[in-house]
Amino acid sequence: MKIGIIGGGNVGGTLGTRWRQYGHEVLFGLRTPNDPNAQSLAKESGAKIGTAADASAFGDVVVLAVPWAAAEDAIKSAGKLAGKVLLDCTNPVTSWPEVEIGAESSGGERVARWAAGASVVKIFNTTGYLNMANPRYGSEVVTMFYVGDDASAKKVAAQLATGLGFEPLDAGPLANSKYLEALAGLWGTLAFRQNLGLEIGFRLLRR
């Protein structure tokens, strides 16, 4: 699969590097594709480097993995996203882990408005990048919740999560992004304010 990733930080870089390990083609769309950090990412991951527009044009799936403050501009820079599967990994935060709760709409819904015509799935936002590198804890794996309104796009998202070792779980329509974003805030609070560290994850248990 061809995957365009807008953003090359901890989340985007980790996801792209791991997908490359499993044989997917990856292109990172960065603001400064020629700087040393970008070239280092290309060397370490084996992926291609370009702009956000390059990532959008390249990917069968496009991944939005930038800080929230940059999300709208990144989508504008990406150009035409209509018809694409867009995986939204962002959380509407002003100061991590303070996620906007009770806003007019969720971050996921706002991303869908900005990326008109794209099939948006909120995913990879409820845990840290170290779990994206390795979601296994002994015999258990981290549950990766996802939401969206397009069944086909959600199937693609689930497949990509499964490929990384997560247990994907459909948590409903895109409007439920607000619940995943709140869960992200809880994860951040536990990791940073309660000093539990980055290697913690949520797991749904069934009887």
C-alpha positions as CSV (number, residue, x, y, z in Angstrom):
1,M,0.0,0.0,0.0
2,K,1.1,3.6,-0.7
3,I,1.0,5.7,2.5
4,G,1.6,9.5,2.5
5,I,2.3,10.8,6.0
6,I,2.0,14.5,6.7
7,G,4.4,15.1,9.5
8,G,7.6,13.3,10.5
9,G,7.7,13.7,14.3
10,N,7.5,11.0,16.9
11,V,4.1,9.7,15.8
12,G,4.4,10.1,12.1
13,G,8.0,9.0,12.0
14,T,7.4,5.9,14.0
15,L,4.3,4.9,12.1
16,G,6.0,5.4,8.7
17,T,9.2,3.6,9.8
18,R,7.2,0.5,11.0
19,W,5.0,0.4,7.9
20,R,8.1,0.5,5.7
21,Q,9.4,-2.5,7.7
22,Y,6.2,-4.4,6.6
23,G,6.7,-3.6,3.0
24,H,4.4,-0.5,2.5
25,E,5.6,2.4,0.4
26,V,5.8,5.5,2.4
27,L,6.4,9.2,1.6
28,F,6.7,11.8,4.4
29,G,5.3,15.2,3.6
30,L,7.3,17.8,5.5
31,R,7.5,21.6,5.6
32,T,11.2,21.5,5.0
33,P,12.0,18.3,3.0
34,N,15.6,19.2,2.3
35,D,16.8,19.9,5.8
36,P,19.1,17.5,7.6
37,N,16.4,16.1,9.9
38,A,14.3,15.2,7.0
39,Q,17.2,13.5,5.2
40,S,18.0,11.6,8.4
41,L,14.4,10.4,8.6
42,A,14.6,9.2,5.0
43,K,17.8,7.3,5.7
44,E,16.5,5.7,8.9
45,S,13.1,4.7,7.6
46,G,13.8,4.0,4.0
47,A,10.9,6.2,3.0
48,K,10.7,9.0,0.5
49,I,10.6,12.7,1.5
50,G,8.5,15.4,-0.1
51,T,6.0,18.1,0.7
52,A,2.5,17.7,2.1
53,A,1.1,18.0,-1.4
54,D,3.5,15.2,-2.5
55,A,2.3,13.0,0.3
56,S,-1.4,13.6,-0.6
57,A,-0.7,12.8,-4.3
58,F,1.4,9.7,-3.4
59,G,-0.8,8.0,-0.9
60,D,-3.7,5.6,-1.3
61,V,-3.9,6.4,2.4
62,V,-2.9,9.8,3.9
63,V,-2.0,10.1,7.5
64,L,-2.3,13.4,9.4
65,A,0.4,13.4,12.2
66,V,1.2,17.0,13.0
67,P,0.6,19.1,16.1
68,W,-2.9,20.4,16.4
69,A,-1.9,24.0,15.8
70,A,-0.5,23.1,12.4
71,A,-3.3,20.7,11.3
72,E,-5.5,23.1,9.3
73,D,-2.6,24.6,7.5
74,A,-1.1,21.2,6.8
75,I,-4.4,20.1,5.2
76,K,-4.5,23.2,3.1
77,S,-1.0,22.5,2.0
78,A,-1.8,19.0,1.1
79,G,-4.1,20.1,-1.7
80,K,-6.7,17.7,-3.0
81,L,-7.7,15.1,-0.4
82,A,-11.2,14.3,-1.8
83,G,-11.6,10.6,-2.3
84,K,-8.6,9.7,-0.1
85,V,-8.7,7.7,3.1
86,L,-7.3,10.2,5.7
87,L,-6.2,8.8,9.1
88,D,-6.4,11.6,11.7
89,C,-3.8,11.0,14.5
90,T,-4.2,14.5,16.0
91,N,-5.7,15.7,19.2
92,P,-7.1,19.3,19.8
93,V,-4.7,20.4,22.4
94,T,-3.3,23.8,23.3
95,S,-1.0,22.5,26.1
96,W,-0.5,18.8,26.3
97,P,-2.2,16.9,27.8
98,E,-5.0,19.5,28.0
99,V,-7.4,18.4,25.3
100,E,-10.3,20.6,24.3
101,I,-13.4,19.0,25.8
102,G,-16.9,20.2,25.2
103,A,-16.0,22.2,22.1
104,E,-18.5,22.9,19.4
105,S,-17.3,19.8,17.5
106,S,-14.5,17.3,17.9
107,G,-11.1,17.6,16.4
108,G,-11.9,14.7,14.1
109,E,-15.0,16.4,12.8
110,R,-13.0,19.7,12.2
111,V,-10.4,17.7,10.2
112,A,-13.2,16.3,8.1
113,R,-14.5,19.8,7.3
114,W,-11.1,21.0,6.4
115,A,-10.4,18.0,4.3
116,A,-13.6,18.1,2.3
117,G,-14.4,14.9,0.5
118,A,-11.9,12.8,2.3
119,S,-12.9,9.7,4.2
120,V,-11.6,10.6,7.7
121,V,-10.9,7.9,10.4
122,K,-9.7,9.1,13.8
123,I,-7.0,6.6,14.9
124,F,-3.5,6.4,16.5
125,N,-4.4,9.3,18.8
126,T,-5.0,7.5,22.1
127,T,-1.5,6.3,22.9
128,G,2.1,7.3,22.6
129,Y,4.7,6.7,19.9
130,L,6.5,4.1,21.9
131,N,3.4,1.9,21.8
132,M,3.4,2.5,18.0
133,A,6.9,1.1,17.9
134,N,5.8,-1.9,20.1
135,P,2.2,-2.3,21.3
136,R,2.8,-5.6,23.1
137,Y,2.9,-6.0,26.9
138,G,3.7,-9.6,27.6
139,S,0.8,-11.7,26.2
140,E,-1.4,-8.6,25.8
141,V,-1.5,-5.9,23.2
142,V,-2.8,-2.3,23.3
143,T,-6.3,-1.7,22.0
144,M,-6.4,0.8,19.1
145,F,-9.8,2.5,19.1
146,Y,-10.9,4.1,15.8
147,V,-14.0,6.0,14.6
148,G,-15.3,7.1,11.2
149,D,-18.3,7.3,8.9
150,D,-17.0,5.3,6.0
151,A,-16.9,1.5,6.4
152,S,-14.3,0.9,3.7
153,A,-12.0,3.6,5.1
154,K,-12.4,2.1,8.6
155,K,-11.5,-1.4,7.3
156,V,-8.2,0.1,5.8
157,A,-7.4,1.8,9.1
158,A,-8.0,-1.4,11.1
159,Q,-5.8,-3.4,8.7
160,L,-2.9,-0.9,9.2
161,A,-3.3,-1.0,13.0
162,T,-3.4,-4.8,13.0
163,G,-0.2,-4.8,10.9
164,L,1.5,-2.9,13.6
165,G,0.4,-5.4,16.3
166,F,-2.5,-3.5,17.8
167,E,-6.0,-4.9,18.5
168,P,-8.2,-2.5,16.5
169,L,-11.7,-1.7,17.9
170,D,-14.4,0.1,16.0
171,A,-15.8,2.8,18.4
172,G,-18.5,4.1,16.1
173,P,-19.0,7.2,13.9
174,L,-16.6,10.1,13.5
175,A,-18.7,12.2,16.0
176,N,-17.3,9.9,18.6
177,S,-13.9,11.4,18.0
178,K,-14.6,13.5,21.2
179,Y,-14.4,10.3,23.3
180,L,-11.1,9.2,21.8
181,E,-9.7,12.7,22.2
182,A,-10.8,12.7,25.9
183,L,-9.1,9.3,26.2
184,A,-6.0,10.7,24.8
185,G,-6.1,13.4,27.4
186,L,-6.3,10.7,30.1
187,W,-3.4,8.9,28.6
188,G,-1.3,12.0,28.6
189,T,-2.3,12.9,32.2
190,L,-1.3,9.4,33.4
191,A,1.9,9.4,31.4
192,F,3.1,12.9,32.3
193,R,1.3,14.4,35.3
194,Q,1.0,11.1,37.2
195,N,4.5,10.2,36.1
196,L,3.6,6.7,34.8
197,G,5.8,7.2,31.7
198,L,5.2,6.6,28.1
199,E,5.1,2.9,28.1
200,I,1.5,2.5,29.3
201,G,-1.5,1.6,27.2
202,F,-5.3,1.0,27.3
203,R,-6.7,-2.5,26.8
204,L,-10.3,-3.4,26.4
205,L,-11.2,-6.6,28.4
206,R,-14.0,-8.9,27.6
207,R,-15.6,-11.7,29.6
